[in-house]
mmCIF file of C-alpha atoms and ligand atoms in Angstrom:
data_model
loop_
_atom_site.group_PDB
_atom_site.id
_atom_site.type_symbol
_atom_site.label_atom_id
_atom_site.label_comp_id
_atom_site.label_asym_id
_atom_site.label_seq_id
_atom_site.Cartn_x
_atom_site.Cartn_y
_atom_site.Cartn_z
ATOM 1 C CA MET A 159 -10.365 0.485 12.147
ATOM 2 C CA HIS A 160 -9.823 0.271 8.315
ATOM 3 C CA GLU A 161 -5.890 -0.153 8.759
ATOM 4 C CA LEU A 162 -6.471 -3.226 11.005
ATOM 5 C CA SER A 163 -8.266 -4.888 8.124
ATOM 6 C CA ILE A 164 -5.626 -4.006 5.796
ATOM 7 C CA VAL A 165 -3.105 -5.528 7.963
ATOM 8 C CA LEU A 166 -5.300 -8.897 8.417
ATOM 9 C CA ASN A 167 -5.597 -8.997 4.828
ATOM 10 C CA ILE A 168 -1.656 -8.815 4.333
ATOM 11 C CA LEU A 169 -1.218 -11.430 6.914
ATOM 12 C CA GLU A 170 -3.670 -13.909 5.020
ATOM 13 C CA ILE A 171 -1.636 -13.235 1.977
ATOM 14 C CA ALA A 172 1.563 -14.236 3.940
ATOM 15 C CA GLU A 173 -0.157 -17.222 5.478
ATOM 16 C CA HIS A 174 -1.125 -18.336 1.968
ATOM 17 C CA GLN A 175 2.255 -17.795 0.540
ATOM 18 C CA LEU A 176 4.051 -19.535 3.442
ATOM 19 C CA LYS A 177 1.657 -22.721 2.678
ATOM 20 C CA GLU A 178 2.344 -22.575 -0.910
ATOM 21 C CA HIS A 179 6.105 -22.648 -0.395
ATOM 22 C CA ALA A 180 6.264 -24.744 2.605
ATOM 23 C CA GLY A 181 7.985 -21.914 4.671
ATOM 24 C CA ASN A 182 7.673 -21.537 8.451
ATOM 25 C CA LYS A 183 8.110 -17.650 8.749
ATOM 26 C CA VAL A 184 8.134 -14.401 6.942
ATOM 27 C CA ASP A 185 11.488 -12.924 7.384
ATOM 28 C CA ALA A 186 10.993 -9.775 5.489
ATOM 29 C CA ILE A 187 8.157 -8.172 3.418
ATOM 30 C CA GLU A 188 7.745 -5.247 1.107
ATOM 31 C CA LEU A 189 4.630 -3.326 0.590
ATOM 32 C CA GLU A 190 3.894 -0.488 -1.763
ATOM 33 C CA ILE A 191 1.338 1.799 -0.664
ATOM 34 C CA GLY A 192 -0.142 4.720 -2.876
ATOM 35 C CA THR A 193 -0.342 8.138 -1.489
ATOM 36 C CA MET A 194 -4.176 8.116 -2.105
ATOM 37 C CA ALA A 195 -4.693 4.589 -1.035
ATOM 38 C CA GLY A 196 -6.662 6.025 1.831
ATOM 39 C CA ILE A 197 -4.212 4.621 4.316
ATOM 40 C CA GLU A 198 -3.256 6.425 7.545
ATOM 41 C CA MET A 199 0.438 5.578 8.094
ATOM 42 C CA ASP A 200 0.547 6.106 11.789
ATOM 43 C CA ALA A 201 -2.720 3.848 12.335
ATOM 44 C CA PHE A 202 -1.160 1.392 9.817
ATOM 45 C CA HIS A 203 1.995 1.000 12.109
ATOM 46 C CA PHE A 204 -0.177 0.825 15.290
ATOM 47 C CA ALA A 205 -2.314 -1.849 13.639
ATOM 48 C CA TRP A 206 0.756 -3.713 12.383
ATOM 49 C CA ASP A 207 2.380 -3.790 15.724
ATOM 50 C CA ALA A 208 -0.976 -4.998 17.362
ATOM 51 C CA ALA A 209 -1.846 -7.446 14.867
ATOM 52 C CA LEU A 210 1.306 -9.546 14.458
ATOM 53 C CA PRO A 211 2.489 -10.910 17.776
ATOM 54 C CA GLY A 212 2.232 -14.644 17.331
ATOM 55 C CA SER A 213 1.437 -14.588 13.622
ATOM 56 C CA VAL A 214 3.842 -15.586 10.879
ATOM 57 C CA LEU A 215 4.616 -12.067 10.288
ATOM 58 C CA GLU A 216 6.081 -11.253 13.918
ATOM 59 C CA ARG A 217 9.400 -9.580 13.856
ATOM 60 C CA CYS A 218 9.770 -9.709 10.049
ATOM 61 C CA LYS A 219 11.358 -6.732 8.530
ATOM 62 C CA LEU A 220 8.672 -4.244 6.902
ATOM 63 C CA THR A 221 9.667 -2.213 4.293
ATOM 64 C CA ILE A 222 6.950 0.355 2.761
ATOM 65 C CA HIS A 223 7.322 1.779 -0.613
ATOM 66 C CA SER A 224 5.187 4.874 -1.120
ATOM 67 C CA VAL A 225 3.617 5.428 -4.485
ATOM 68 C CA ASP A 226 2.880 9.013 -5.767
ATOM 69 C CA ALA A 227 -0.414 9.538 -6.884
ATOM 70 C CA LYS A 228 -0.641 10.577 -10.858
ATOM 71 C CA ALA A 229 -3.521 11.746 -12.677
ATOM 72 C CA LEU A 230 -4.100 12.189 -16.399
ATOM 73 C CA CYS A 231 -6.209 15.057 -17.314
ATOM 74 C CA SER A 232 -9.321 14.122 -19.209
ATOM 75 C CA GLU A 233 -9.288 17.697 -21.118
ATOM 76 C CA CYS A 234 -5.897 18.193 -22.329
ATOM 77 C CA GLY A 235 -4.050 14.748 -21.565
ATOM 78 C CA TYR A 236 -1.295 16.307 -19.249
ATOM 79 C CA MET A 237 -0.152 14.165 -16.686
ATOM 80 C CA TYR A 238 0.654 15.425 -13.316
ATOM 81 C CA ARG A 239 1.229 14.482 -9.568
ATOM 82 C CA MET A 240 -1.757 14.562 -7.518
ATOM 83 C CA LEU A 241 -1.244 16.101 -4.021
ATOM 84 C CA GLU A 242 -4.994 15.804 -2.839
ATOM 85 C CA HIS A 243 -8.006 14.161 -4.283
ATOM 86 C CA TYR A 244 -9.454 17.176 -5.895
ATOM 87 C CA MET A 245 -6.760 18.977 -7.692
ATOM 88 C CA ALA A 246 -7.222 21.050 -10.904
ATOM 89 C CA CYS A 247 -4.766 20.246 -13.821
ATOM 90 C CA PRO A 248 -1.777 22.530 -13.649
ATOM 91 C CA ALA A 249 -2.125 22.794 -17.512
ATOM 92 C CA CYS A 250 -5.663 23.765 -18.094
ATOM 93 C CA GLY A 251 -7.280 23.755 -14.717
ATOM 94 C CA SER A 252 -9.843 20.979 -15.335
ATOM 95 C CA PHE A 253 -11.047 18.889 -12.613
ATOM 96 C CA ARG A 254 -11.830 16.151 -14.990
ATOM 97 C CA ASN A 255 -9.240 13.370 -14.721
ATOM 98 C CA SER A 256 -8.271 9.705 -14.173
ATOM 99 C CA MET A 257 -6.060 8.704 -11.552
ATOM 100 C CA ILE A 258 -3.339 6.507 -12.936
ATOM 101 C CA GLN A 259 -1.433 5.429 -10.033
ATOM 102 C CA GLY A 260 -1.560 6.087 -6.370
ATOM 103 C CA LYS A 261 -4.310 3.947 -4.864
ATOM 104 C CA GLU A 262 -2.335 0.655 -4.909
ATOM 105 C CA LEU A 263 -1.787 -1.377 -1.755
ATOM 106 C CA LYS A 264 0.028 -4.557 -2.658
ATOM 107 C CA VAL A 265 2.571 -6.891 -1.491
ATOM 108 C CA ASN A 266 5.725 -6.579 -3.499
ATOM 109 C CA SER A 267 7.817 -9.236 -2.203
ATOM 110 C CA LEU A 268 7.912 -11.861 0.836
ATOM 111 C CA GLU A 269 11.000 -13.441 2.163
ATOM 112 C CA ILE A 270 10.164 -16.601 3.471
ATOM 113 C CA ILE A 271 12.557 -18.651 5.935
HETATM 114 ZN ZN1 ZN B 497 -5.683 19.806 -18.380
#
């Protein structure tokens, strides 16, 4: 499961931060996840609950900020919100675009105790 490896990756980041700041445990964590990051939120929460018992992230407060996907049309330069992977520009109908945001998956902040 793809979501499980993401959770394990976040755990690795948290462990690294704890080591760096000589903390014991993570109290709260904030993630930023793009709507086009390819993450199934149900599967993510399932993986999160499954992977964390006994780890430094156990019982920490999880906050997820969802980031809307935005694309810039390569034809006319119009910027628009992407609701699906292949979406025509609402201004000119072109499918040529570059995604500006929406694929991110990052740890925004960690509260360490
Ligand atoms: Zn356009």
